[in-house]
Short mmCIF file of C-alpha atoms in Angstrom, two decimals:
data_model
loop_
_atom_site.label_atom_id
_atom_site.label_comp_id
_atom_site.label_asym_id
_atom_site.label_seq_id
_atom_site.Cartn_x
_atom_site.Cartn_y
_atom_site.Cartn_z
CA MET A 1 0.00 0.00 0.00
CA ALA A 2 1.43 3.39 -1.01
CA VAL A 3 2.15 5.93 1.67
CA THR A 4 -0.04 8.96 1.05
CA ALA A 5 1.13 12.55 1.02
CA GLU A 6 -1.62 13.24 3.56
CA LEU A 7 0.02 10.85 6.02
CA LEU A 8 3.45 12.44 5.50
CA ARG A 9 1.98 15.90 6.01
CA GLU A 10 0.36 14.74 9.24
CA LEU A 11 3.55 13.09 10.46
CA HIS A 12 5.56 16.23 9.74
CA ARG A 13 2.99 18.41 11.50
CA MET A 14 3.19 16.27 14.63
CA HIS A 15 7.00 16.24 14.57
CA GLN A 16 7.01 20.02 14.28
CA GLN A 17 4.57 20.38 17.16
CA LEU A 18 6.65 18.03 19.31
CA ALA A 19 9.83 19.93 18.43
CA ASP A 20 8.14 23.20 19.37
CA LEU A 21 6.96 21.76 22.69
CA ARG A 22 10.43 20.40 23.48
CA GLU A 23 12.02 23.75 22.67
CA ARG A 24 9.49 25.58 24.87
CA LEU A 25 10.04 23.05 27.66
CA GLU A 26 13.81 23.60 27.48
CA ARG A 27 13.34 27.38 27.31
CA GLY A 28 11.65 27.47 30.73
CA PRO A 29 14.75 26.58 32.80
CA ARG A 30 16.81 29.04 30.74
CA GLN A 31 14.32 31.81 31.55
CA ILE A 32 14.48 30.91 35.24
CA ARG A 33 18.28 30.90 35.18
CA ALA A 34 18.28 34.34 33.57
CA ARG A 35 16.06 35.67 36.37
CA GLU A 36 18.25 33.96 38.96
CA LEU A 37 21.27 35.77 37.52
CA ASN A 38 19.32 39.04 37.74
CA VAL A 39 18.54 38.37 41.40
CA GLU A 40 22.22 37.60 42.05
CA LYS A 41 23.18 40.87 40.36
CA PHE A 42 20.62 42.85 42.38
CA ASN A 43 21.82 41.22 45.62
CA GLU A 44 25.43 42.11 44.78
CA GLN A 45 24.41 45.70 44.08
CA LEU A 46 22.52 45.81 47.38
CA SER A 47 25.49 44.38 49.27
CA ASP A 48 27.85 46.88 47.64
CA ALA A 49 25.53 49.79 48.44
CA GLN A 50 25.18 48.67 52.07
CA THR A 51 28.93 48.22 52.44
CA THR A 52 29.65 51.64 50.95
CA MET A 53 27.09 53.29 53.24
CA GLN A 54 28.48 51.50 56.29
CA LYS A 55 32.04 52.53 55.49
CA THR A 56 30.95 56.13 54.94
CA LYS A 57 29.08 56.17 58.27
CA MET A 58 32.08 54.69 60.06
CA ALA A 59 34.35 57.32 58.50
CA ALA A 60 31.94 60.06 59.58
CA ASP A 61 31.83 58.64 63.12
CA GLN A 62 35.61 58.58 63.22
CA LYS A 63 35.78 62.20 62.08
CA GLN A 64 33.37 63.13 64.87
CA LEU A 65 35.65 61.41 67.38
CA ASP A 66 38.63 63.22 65.87
CA LEU A 67 36.72 66.49 66.16
CA GLN A 68 35.96 65.82 69.82
CA THR A 69 39.62 64.99 70.41
CA GLY A 70 40.58 68.24 68.65
CA GLU A 71 38.18 70.25 70.79
CA ASN A 72 39.55 68.65 73.96
CA LYS A 73 43.04 69.50 72.78
CA ILE A 74 42.07 73.15 72.33
CA VAL A 75 40.67 73.20 75.89
CA ASP A 76 43.92 71.73 77.21
CA LEU A 77 46.01 74.19 75.22
CA GLY A 78 43.86 77.05 76.50
CA ALA A 79 44.51 75.98 80.07
CA LYS A 80 48.24 75.83 79.38
CA LEU A 81 48.04 79.24 77.71
CA ASN A 82 46.65 80.76 80.86
CA THR A 83 49.52 79.38 82.89
CA SER A 84 52.31 79.97 80.40
CA SER A 85 55.47 81.36 81.97
CA SER A 86 57.07 83.06 78.96
CA ASN A 87 56.17 84.96 75.81
CA LYS A 88 57.76 82.22 73.70
CA GLU A 89 55.61 79.54 75.28
CA PHE A 90 52.55 81.80 75.06
CA HIS A 91 52.99 82.39 71.30
CA ALA A 92 53.75 78.73 70.68
CA LEU A 93 50.52 77.72 72.42
CA GLN A 94 48.56 80.33 70.47
CA GLU A 95 49.90 78.87 67.21
CA GLN A 96 48.95 75.35 68.29
CA ILE A 97 45.46 76.50 69.24
CA ALA A 98 45.05 78.26 65.87
CA ALA A 99 46.26 75.16 64.02
CA SER A 100 43.90 72.93 66.01
CA LYS A 101 40.94 75.24 65.31
CA MET A 102 41.77 75.19 61.60
CA ALA A 103 41.99 71.39 61.64
CA ASN A 104 38.66 71.20 63.48
CA SER A 105 37.06 73.54 60.96
CA VAL A 106 38.18 71.25 58.14
CA LEU A 107 36.84 68.24 60.04
CA GLU A 108 33.47 69.94 60.56
CA ASP A 109 33.19 70.56 56.80
CA GLU A 110 34.15 66.95 56.08
CA ILE A 111 31.62 65.66 58.63
CA LEU A 112 28.80 67.69 57.05
CA GLU A 113 29.85 66.39 53.63
CA SER A 114 29.84 62.83 55.00
CA PHE A 115 26.31 63.29 56.35
CA ASP A 116 25.15 64.35 52.88
CA LYS A 117 26.86 61.30 51.36
CA VAL A 118 25.24 58.99 53.90
CA GLU A 119 21.78 60.35 53.04
CA LEU A 120 22.41 59.77 49.33
CA LEU A 121 23.74 56.29 50.05
CA LYS A 122 20.63 55.49 52.11
CA GLN A 123 18.57 56.29 49.03
CA ALA A 124 20.84 54.06 46.93
CA VAL A 125 20.42 51.22 49.42
CA ALA A 126 16.64 51.65 49.41
CA LYS A 127 16.59 51.55 45.62
CA ALA A 128 18.84 48.48 45.51
CA GLN A 129 16.64 46.77 48.11
CA HIS A 130 13.53 47.52 46.06
CA GLU A 131 15.14 46.11 42.91
CA ALA A 132 16.30 43.01 44.79
CA ASN A 133 12.81 42.41 46.19
CA ALA A 134 11.21 42.95 42.78
CA GLY A 135 13.72 40.58 41.20
CA LYS A 136 12.93 37.87 43.76
CA ALA A 137 9.20 38.31 43.20
CA GLU A 138 9.64 38.02 39.43
CA LEU A 139 11.77 34.91 39.91
CA GLU A 140 9.07 33.23 42.00
CA LYS A 141 6.38 34.15 39.46
CA SER A 142 8.55 32.78 36.66
CA ARG A 143 9.15 29.53 38.53
CA GLU A 144 5.43 29.05 39.13
CA LYS A 145 4.56 29.89 35.53
CA VAL A 146 7.22 27.62 34.04
CA ALA A 147 6.21 24.75 36.33
CA ALA A 148 2.52 25.12 35.39
CA GLU A 149 3.30 25.37 31.67
CA ALA A 150 5.61 22.36 31.87
CA VAL A 151 2.76 20.20 33.19
CA LEU A 152 0.55 21.19 30.25
CA MET A 153 3.31 20.81 27.67
CA LYS A 154 4.31 17.37 28.94
CA ALA A 155 0.68 16.29 28.71
CA ASP A 156 0.51 17.59 25.13
CA MET A 157 3.76 15.81 24.29
CA THR A 158 2.47 12.52 25.69
CA ARG A 159 -0.72 12.88 23.64
CA LEU A 160 1.16 13.80 20.46
CA GLU A 161 3.68 11.00 20.89
CA GLY A 162 0.79 8.56 21.13
CA GLU A 163 -0.86 10.01 18.03
CA LEU A 164 2.47 9.95 16.19
CA ALA A 165 3.10 6.30 17.04
CA GLU A 166 -0.38 5.44 15.81
CA ALA A 167 0.08 7.42 12.57
CA GLU A 168 3.48 5.82 11.93
CA LYS A 169 1.75 2.47 11.67
CA GLY A 170 0.64 3.62 8.21
CA LEU A 171 4.27 3.57 7.01
CA THR A 172 5.30 0.41 5.18
CA GLY A 173 8.47 -1.49 4.32
CA ASP A 174 11.41 0.48 2.96
CA PHE A 175 9.45 3.72 3.31
CA ARG A 176 9.33 3.22 7.06
CA GLU A 177 13.06 2.48 7.24
CA ASP A 178 13.89 5.62 5.23
CA TYR A 179 11.55 7.68 7.39
CA ASN A 180 13.03 6.36 10.66
CA ARG A 181 16.55 7.03 9.43
CA VAL A 182 15.93 10.65 8.47
CA ILE A 183 13.90 11.40 11.61
CA ARG A 184 16.61 9.93 13.84
CA SER A 185 19.15 12.10 12.05
CA LYS A 186 17.28 15.39 11.64
CA GLY A 187 14.16 15.22 13.77
CA ALA A 188 11.38 17.54 12.59
CA ASP A 189 13.81 19.02 10.04
CA GLY A 190 14.02 15.63 8.37
CA MET A 191 10.87 16.34 6.32
CA SER A 192 9.87 19.14 3.99
CA LEU A 193 6.99 20.25 1.81
CA ALA A 194 7.65 20.24 -1.93
CA ASP A 195 6.20 23.34 -3.55
CA GLY A 196 5.96 22.15 -7.12
CA ARG A 197 9.49 20.95 -7.77
CA ILE A 198 11.03 23.13 -5.01
CA CYS A 199 12.11 21.82 -1.60
CA THR A 200 10.77 24.45 0.80
CA GLY A 201 13.34 23.33 3.36
CA CYS A 202 16.35 24.57 1.42
CA GLY A 203 14.94 26.14 -1.77
CA GLN A 204 16.59 23.68 -4.15
CA GLN A 205 14.79 22.29 -7.20
CA MET A 206 14.32 18.57 -7.69
CA THR A 207 14.56 16.78 -11.04
CA LEU A 208 11.50 16.00 -13.11
CA ASN A 209 11.94 12.28 -12.44
CA MET A 210 12.08 12.92 -8.69
CA HIS A 211 8.92 14.97 -8.90
CA ASN A 212 7.15 12.23 -10.86
CA ASP A 213 8.22 9.62 -8.30
CA LEU A 214 6.96 11.91 -5.55
CA LEU A 215 3.57 12.07 -7.24
CA LEU A 216 3.61 8.27 -7.27
CA SER A 217 4.04 8.25 -3.49
CA LYS A 218 7.59 6.96 -3.56
CA PRO A 219 10.08 8.00 -0.86
CA ILE A 220 11.96 10.98 -2.29
CA PHE A 221 14.77 12.93 -0.58
CA CYS A 222 16.09 16.35 -1.49
CA LYS A 223 19.57 15.91 -2.97
CA ALA A 224 20.69 19.20 -1.42
CA CYS A 225 19.51 18.94 2.22
CA GLY A 226 18.48 15.28 2.54
CA ARG A 227 14.94 15.97 3.73
CA MET A 228 12.13 13.54 2.96
CA LEU A 229 9.77 15.37 0.62
CA TYR A 230 6.00 15.34 0.41
CA ILE A 231 3.51 17.27 -1.67
CA GLY A 232 1.05 19.79 -0.28
CA GLU A 233 -2.70 19.71 -0.28
CA GLU A 234 -4.25 20.49 -3.61
#
C-alpha cells in the first residue's frame, strides 16, 4: 500500500509540534536561570551599596571622634596658655590653638559632607533593596509559571507521541526504514513540503523524475539537504 502525502503531512505536522513543545520546555529553565542571575546581580548591588554606606558612616563617626579629640586638645592648650610662663611659650601655644581650630574647621566641613553622602547612600540602598525584592518576586512568578506550563506541555507531548506512534503504523516497508533514518538524524527538520518541484526546506529544485516519483508516493529525498519530501494539499 502506497504511503499517502496526507500521512506524511500529518507526520511532519506532529513532529514540528513536538519539536516546538520540546524547545518551549527547554526554554523554561533558561528563563528561570536568567532571572536567577538578575537576582544575584541585584543582591550584589545591594550588598555593595550597604557596604559603601556602612564605610561612609564609620568614616563620619571617626571624624566626629577626631573632632571631639581636637576640641579637647584646644581646651587643654587654653589651660596651658593661661599658665604659660614666657612669651615664647605663650605664642607657641597660640599657634597650636590656631592650628587645632583650623583642623577642626576642616573636620566639621568633612563631617557635614559625610552626612550628605550617607543620606544619598541610604537612598541608593533603598533603591537596591527595592530592585532586589522585585527581582525575587519576578523569579518566583517565573518559577510558578514555568512549572505550570511544563505540566501542560508534557501532557501535550504525551498525547502527540501517542498520536504519532499510531500514525506511523501507516508507514510500510522500505518507506518506514527511510523515514526512521531521516527522523533519527534530523528530527522535525528531516521532512519538507515540496512546492511544485522546489524543496521548501532549502529552496533547491528537484529533477523531473524525482517529482514524478513523488507524485507516485515513492520516498523521495532532497539531494541538497536530505529531507524527505512530500507534496502539499491540492
